[in-house]
């Protein structure tokens, strides 16, 4: 079997919020440029924060009656978002890039981490000049049986020229890239086999802090609760494996401090990072680190 797009870089992070407009306002206060509201046919609505090659997806439930149930070999994106939001707001799904979602679905099945049919969808988006354009994506889902609260899939873009736009990637806070997704687990090595198969990165870094996959774009860190507290100020307490938040790369940390202070957004200095805690950022820790 061919091995397309191995390893796979970060594509986007799915961050569940109960009030999408309030989330958009918060991220704008943190200095991000936040896109307009979009609607999905399966009951969810989102707003996008875009970086070069990767983005954040702030998402909520718009129409619960439109959400399809999970079915045999069918992963219901809407149902997963709904169920996770019923528990808590925050980062709930990690998405990597794909050049061939159908082939990736076959790879996941062969590795024993997914048996789902690829899913194709499209919607209308609005370009910076106000025109409507088509964006389309194919998704292939994976499953980490040891982390049921965490969603994983890959995303193949069919109209990338209509989605990516440098005008949407200019942020007041000076963020230049999505640096990492942070997951917390009591025993990070329990997820070593899954993370390697899902990312396609065979050589994972492992130490007392946890395990890390360095990808063509960004990285995925699975940390012990103590390491997550030391590095990002993530409060210890939750025992099941879960996503804690993400880090973005900036050129000037002083500029970030100025933006957050002017907007009266709580932040903490933790080592060389500026961290907006999950308690402030709707359940999702946001860390700014020097690029």
GROMACS .gro file of C-alpha atoms in nm:
model
  291
    1UNK     CA    1   0.000   0.000   0.000
    2UNK     CA    2   0.125   0.348  -0.080
    3UNK     CA    3   0.203   0.580   0.208
    4UNK     CA    4   0.076   0.924   0.102
    5UNK     CA    5   0.157   1.231   0.303
    6UNK     CA    6   0.364   1.069   0.575
    7UNK     CA    7   0.421   1.227   0.814
    8UNK     CA    8   0.115   1.452   0.824
    9UNK     CA    9   0.139   1.813   0.944
   10UNK     CA   10  -0.110   2.001   1.160
   11UNK     CA   11  -0.419   2.112   0.965
   12UNK     CA   12  -0.658   2.248   1.227
   13UNK     CA   13  -0.792   2.220   1.581
   14UNK     CA   14  -1.162   2.190   1.666
   15UNK     CA   15  -1.250   2.397   1.974
   16UNK     CA   16  -1.603   2.353   2.112
   17UNK     CA   17  -1.773   2.661   2.258
   18UNK     CA   18  -2.128   2.716   2.378
   19UNK     CA   19  -2.148   3.078   2.258
   20UNK     CA   20  -1.981   3.123   1.919
   21UNK     CA   21  -2.012   3.500   1.911
   22UNK     CA   22  -1.863   3.533   2.259
   23UNK     CA   23  -1.577   3.304   2.155
   24UNK     CA   24  -1.515   3.516   1.848
   25UNK     CA   25  -1.505   3.828   2.062
   26UNK     CA   26  -1.263   3.666   2.308
   27UNK     CA   27  -1.024   3.552   2.035
   28UNK     CA   28  -1.043   3.899   1.877
   29UNK     CA   29  -0.950   4.048   2.217
   30UNK     CA   30  -0.651   3.812   2.223
   31UNK     CA   31  -0.544   3.968   1.894
   32UNK     CA   32  -0.660   3.706   1.644
   33UNK     CA   33  -0.846   3.785   1.324
   34UNK     CA   34  -1.168   3.581   1.343
   35UNK     CA   35  -1.371   3.489   1.035
   36UNK     CA   36  -1.744   3.514   0.982
   37UNK     CA   37  -1.993   3.251   1.099
   38UNK     CA   38  -2.032   2.945   0.874
   39UNK     CA   39  -2.306   2.681   0.891
   40UNK     CA   40  -2.273   2.306   0.835
   41UNK     CA   41  -2.560   2.085   0.714
   42UNK     CA   42  -2.512   1.851   1.013
   43UNK     CA   43  -2.606   2.106   1.277
   44UNK     CA   44  -2.280   2.278   1.371
   45UNK     CA   45  -2.165   2.635   1.308
   46UNK     CA   46  -1.810   2.765   1.315
   47UNK     CA   47  -1.578   3.063   1.292
   48UNK     CA   48  -1.222   3.027   1.164
   49UNK     CA   49  -0.888   3.171   1.277
   50UNK     CA   50  -0.642   3.110   0.996
   51UNK     CA   51  -0.262   3.082   0.990
   52UNK     CA   52  -0.035   2.977   0.703
   53UNK     CA   53  -0.135   2.618   0.633
   54UNK     CA   54  -0.333   2.564   0.955
   55UNK     CA   55  -0.629   2.709   1.141
   56UNK     CA   56  -0.843   2.706   1.454
   57UNK     CA   57  -1.208   2.607   1.422
   58UNK     CA   58  -1.428   2.760   1.691
   59UNK     CA   59  -1.743   2.550   1.678
   60UNK     CA   60  -2.085   2.528   1.840
   61UNK     CA   61  -2.420   2.356   1.791
   62UNK     CA   62  -2.657   2.558   1.574
   63UNK     CA   63  -2.934   2.304   1.506
   64UNK     CA   64  -2.931   1.997   1.728
   65UNK     CA   65  -3.211   1.842   1.524
   66UNK     CA   66  -2.989   1.826   1.216
   67UNK     CA   67  -2.716   1.619   1.386
   68UNK     CA   68  -2.699   1.264   1.244
   69UNK     CA   69  -2.625   0.979   1.484
   70UNK     CA   70  -2.311   0.770   1.470
   71UNK     CA   71  -2.362   0.467   1.247
   72UNK     CA   72  -2.167   0.165   1.129
   73UNK     CA   73  -1.845   0.294   0.971
   74UNK     CA   74  -1.986   0.648   0.991
   75UNK     CA   75  -1.839   0.903   1.230
   76UNK     CA   76  -2.084   1.181   1.316
   77UNK     CA   77  -1.881   1.501   1.353
   78UNK     CA   78  -2.185   1.688   1.486
   79UNK     CA   79  -2.266   1.422   1.746
   80UNK     CA   80  -1.908   1.419   1.872
   81UNK     CA   81  -1.903   1.799   1.909
   82UNK     CA   82  -2.243   1.793   2.085
   83UNK     CA   83  -2.142   1.519   2.327
   84UNK     CA   84  -1.812   1.682   2.417
   85UNK     CA   85  -1.977   2.021   2.467
   86UNK     CA   86  -2.226   1.858   2.704
   87UNK     CA   87  -1.925   1.775   2.920
   88UNK     CA   88  -1.710   2.086   2.879
   89UNK     CA   89  -1.595   2.354   2.639
   90UNK     CA   90  -1.248   2.335   2.489
   91UNK     CA   91  -1.026   2.166   2.234
   92UNK     CA   92  -1.178   1.830   2.147
   93UNK     CA   93  -1.047   1.729   1.802
   94UNK     CA   94  -0.704   1.725   1.640
   95UNK     CA   95  -0.689   1.736   1.260
   96UNK     CA   96  -0.388   1.664   1.040
   97UNK     CA   97  -0.344   1.741   0.671
   98UNK     CA   98  -0.411   1.479   0.405
   99UNK     CA   99  -0.321   1.454   0.039
  100UNK     CA  100  -0.550   1.153  -0.011
  101UNK     CA  101  -0.818   1.097   0.254
  102UNK     CA  102  -0.936   0.771   0.097
  103UNK     CA  103  -0.585   0.625   0.113
  104UNK     CA  104  -0.539   0.754   0.466
  105UNK     CA  105  -0.863   0.583   0.572
  106UNK     CA  106  -0.721   0.257   0.437
  107UNK     CA  107  -0.395   0.316   0.624
  108UNK     CA  108  -0.584   0.379   0.948
  109UNK     CA  109  -0.787   0.062   0.899
  110UNK     CA  110  -0.475  -0.145   0.834
  111UNK     CA  111  -0.315  -0.001   1.148
  112UNK     CA  112  -0.623  -0.084   1.356
  113UNK     CA  113  -0.699   0.278   1.446
  114UNK     CA  114  -1.002   0.342   1.226
  115UNK     CA  115  -1.271   0.167   1.028
  116UNK     CA  116  -1.467   0.466   0.896
  117UNK     CA  117  -1.575   0.559   0.548
  118UNK     CA  118  -1.413   0.882   0.424
  119UNK     CA  119  -1.651   1.176   0.435
  120UNK     CA  120  -1.677   1.447   0.167
  121UNK     CA  121  -1.848   1.780   0.225
  122UNK     CA  122  -1.852   2.127   0.079
  123UNK     CA  123  -1.990   2.468   0.167
  124UNK     CA  124  -1.988   2.824   0.043
  125UNK     CA  125  -1.731   3.062   0.186
  126UNK     CA  126  -1.680   3.433   0.143
  127UNK     CA  127  -1.356   3.570   0.004
  128UNK     CA  128  -1.202   3.896   0.131
  129UNK     CA  129  -1.359   4.083  -0.163
  130UNK     CA  130  -1.705   3.961  -0.058
  131UNK     CA  131  -1.762   3.701  -0.330
  132UNK     CA  132  -1.894   3.354  -0.251
  133UNK     CA  133  -1.660   3.067  -0.334
  134UNK     CA  134  -1.675   2.689  -0.293
  135UNK     CA  135  -1.465   2.509  -0.036
  136UNK     CA  136  -1.464   2.129  -0.018
  137UNK     CA  137  -1.298   1.875   0.208
  138UNK     CA  138  -1.260   1.498   0.242
  139UNK     CA  139  -1.217   1.366   0.596
  140UNK     CA  140  -1.079   1.035   0.721
  141UNK     CA  141  -1.135   0.959   1.090
  142UNK     CA  142  -0.917   0.768   1.333
  143UNK     CA  143  -0.992   0.641   1.683
  144UNK     CA  144  -0.771   0.618   1.988
  145UNK     CA  145  -0.950   0.364   2.206
  146UNK     CA  146  -0.748   0.481   2.506
  147UNK     CA  147  -0.868   0.841   2.467
  148UNK     CA  148  -1.241   0.839   2.383
  149UNK     CA  149  -1.281   1.209   2.469
  150UNK     CA  150  -1.033   1.305   2.195
  151UNK     CA  151  -1.131   1.317   1.829
  152UNK     CA  152  -0.883   1.257   1.548
  153UNK     CA  153  -0.910   1.289   1.172
  154UNK     CA  154  -0.727   1.408   0.863
  155UNK     CA  155  -0.852   1.667   0.614
  156UNK     CA  156  -0.791   1.682   0.239
  157UNK     CA  157  -0.869   2.017   0.077
  158UNK     CA  158  -1.014   2.010  -0.275
  159UNK     CA  159  -1.034   2.387  -0.329
  160UNK     CA  160  -0.734   2.517  -0.132
  161UNK     CA  161  -0.711   2.830  -0.344
  162UNK     CA  162  -1.057   2.930  -0.217
  163UNK     CA  163  -0.979   2.863   0.148
  164UNK     CA  164  -0.630   2.987   0.227
  165UNK     CA  165  -0.585   3.362   0.211
  166UNK     CA  166  -0.292   3.571   0.340
  167UNK     CA  167  -0.535   3.853   0.426
  168UNK     CA  168  -0.698   3.626   0.687
  169UNK     CA  169  -0.357   3.532   0.834
  170UNK     CA  170  -0.260   3.878   0.959
  171UNK     CA  171  -0.320   3.903   1.333
  172UNK     CA  172  -0.286   4.195   1.570
  173UNK     CA  173  -0.098   3.976   1.816
  174UNK     CA  174   0.164   3.893   1.554
  175UNK     CA  175   0.101   3.517   1.552
  176UNK     CA  176   0.287   3.355   1.264
  177UNK     CA  177   0.199   2.986   1.295
  178UNK     CA  178   0.014   2.715   1.484
  179UNK     CA  179   0.296   2.558   1.684
  180UNK     CA  180   0.146   2.263   1.870
  181UNK     CA  181  -0.152   2.078   2.009
  182UNK     CA  182  -0.126   1.975   2.374
  183UNK     CA  183  -0.281   1.657   2.509
  184UNK     CA  184  -0.262   1.539   2.870
  185UNK     CA  185  -0.253   1.176   2.984
  186UNK     CA  186  -0.149   0.999   3.302
  187UNK     CA  187   0.068   0.763   3.094
  188UNK     CA  188   0.166   0.929   2.765
  189UNK     CA  189   0.348   0.618   2.642
  190UNK     CA  190   0.012   0.437   2.632
  191UNK     CA  191  -0.059   0.650   2.323
  192UNK     CA  192   0.275   0.601   2.149
  193UNK     CA  193   0.157   0.342   1.897
  194UNK     CA  194  -0.157   0.537   1.809
  195UNK     CA  195   0.024   0.870   1.773
  196UNK     CA  196   0.286   0.722   1.544
  197UNK     CA  197   0.026   0.554   1.321
  198UNK     CA  198  -0.200   0.860   1.312
  199UNK     CA  199   0.070   1.118   1.239
  200UNK     CA  200   0.284   0.892   1.022
  201UNK     CA  201   0.588   1.001   1.224
  202UNK     CA  202   0.778   0.691   1.325
  203UNK     CA  203   1.043   0.863   1.540
  204UNK     CA  204   0.868   1.013   1.841
  205UNK     CA  205   1.055   1.200   2.112
  206UNK     CA  206   1.003   1.046   2.454
  207UNK     CA  207   1.121   1.167   2.795
  208UNK     CA  208   0.995   1.217   3.150
  209UNK     CA  209   0.759   1.493   3.032
  210UNK     CA  210   0.576   1.274   2.781
  211UNK     CA  211   0.596   1.203   2.409
  212UNK     CA  212   0.608   1.441   2.115
  213UNK     CA  213   0.567   1.410   1.739
  214UNK     CA  214   0.754   1.675   1.540
  215UNK     CA  215   0.560   1.716   1.214
  216UNK     CA  216   0.618   1.898   0.886
  217UNK     CA  217   0.391   2.168   1.032
  218UNK     CA  218   0.389   2.200   1.410
  219UNK     CA  219   0.398   1.922   1.664
  220UNK     CA  220   0.175   1.711   1.889
  221UNK     CA  221   0.270   1.686   2.256
  222UNK     CA  222   0.119   1.430   2.495
  223UNK     CA  223   0.227   1.534   2.843
  224UNK     CA  224   0.189   1.401   3.194
  225UNK     CA  225  -0.040   1.614   3.413
  226UNK     CA  226   0.262   1.741   3.606
  227UNK     CA  227   0.449   1.835   3.288
  228UNK     CA  228   0.142   2.012   3.150
  229UNK     CA  229   0.126   2.215   3.472
  230UNK     CA  230   0.497   2.297   3.463
  231UNK     CA  231   0.508   2.396   3.095
  232UNK     CA  232   0.163   2.549   3.041
  233UNK     CA  233   0.004   2.599   3.381
  234UNK     CA  234  -0.264   2.339   3.305
  235UNK     CA  235  -0.440   2.260   3.631
  236UNK     CA  236  -0.409   1.899   3.739
  237UNK     CA  237  -0.725   1.712   3.832
  238UNK     CA  238  -0.886   1.557   3.528
  239UNK     CA  239  -0.778   1.194   3.505
  240UNK     CA  240  -0.888   1.083   3.158
  241UNK     CA  241  -0.675   1.160   2.851
  242UNK     CA  242  -0.785   1.493   2.703
  243UNK     CA  243  -0.672   1.790   2.498
  244UNK     CA  244  -0.566   2.086   2.711
  245UNK     CA  245  -0.508   2.351   2.444
  246UNK     CA  246  -0.257   2.473   2.190
  247UNK     CA  247   0.048   2.691   2.134
  248UNK     CA  248   0.105   2.949   1.862
  249UNK     CA  249   0.436   3.097   1.748
  250UNK     CA  250   0.496   3.472   1.757
  251UNK     CA  251   0.790   3.694   1.669
  252UNK     CA  252   0.742   3.942   1.953
  253UNK     CA  253   0.615   3.834   2.295
  254UNK     CA  254   0.617   4.194   2.417
  255UNK     CA  255   0.358   4.275   2.151
  256UNK     CA  256   0.137   3.993   2.278
  257UNK     CA  257   0.158   4.128   2.632
  258UNK     CA  258   0.051   4.469   2.506
  259UNK     CA  259  -0.249   4.331   2.319
  260UNK     CA  260  -0.367   4.120   2.614
  261UNK     CA  261  -0.317   4.399   2.866
  262UNK     CA  262  -0.503   4.652   2.650
  263UNK     CA  263  -0.798   4.411   2.620
  264UNK     CA  264  -0.780   4.316   2.990
  265UNK     CA  265  -0.735   3.947   2.913
  266UNK     CA  266  -0.580   3.748   3.197
  267UNK     CA  267  -0.243   3.592   3.116
  268UNK     CA  268   0.048   3.430   3.295
  269UNK     CA  269   0.420   3.415   3.224
  270UNK     CA  270   0.529   3.052   3.241
  271UNK     CA  271   0.893   3.010   3.147
  272UNK     CA  272   0.935   3.158   2.801
  273UNK     CA  273   0.564   3.142   2.721
  274UNK     CA  274   0.269   3.373   2.768
  275UNK     CA  275  -0.032   3.160   2.860
  276UNK     CA  276  -0.400   3.251   2.864
  277UNK     CA  277  -0.543   2.985   3.097
  278UNK     CA  278  -0.834   2.759   3.007
  279UNK     CA  279  -1.041   2.922   3.280
  280UNK     CA  280  -1.022   3.247   3.082
  281UNK     CA  281  -1.028   3.105   2.728
  282UNK     CA  282  -1.347   2.896   2.738
  283UNK     CA  283  -1.185   2.571   2.842
  284UNK     CA  284  -0.893   2.583   2.598
  285UNK     CA  285  -0.547   2.694   2.710
  286UNK     CA  286  -0.381   2.933   2.461
  287UNK     CA  287  -0.002   2.964   2.477
  288UNK     CA  288   0.215   3.212   2.288
  289UNK     CA  289   0.576   3.113   2.234
  290UNK     CA  290   0.871   3.273   2.055
  291UNK     CA  291   0.913   3.159   1.697
   0.00000   0.00000   0.00000
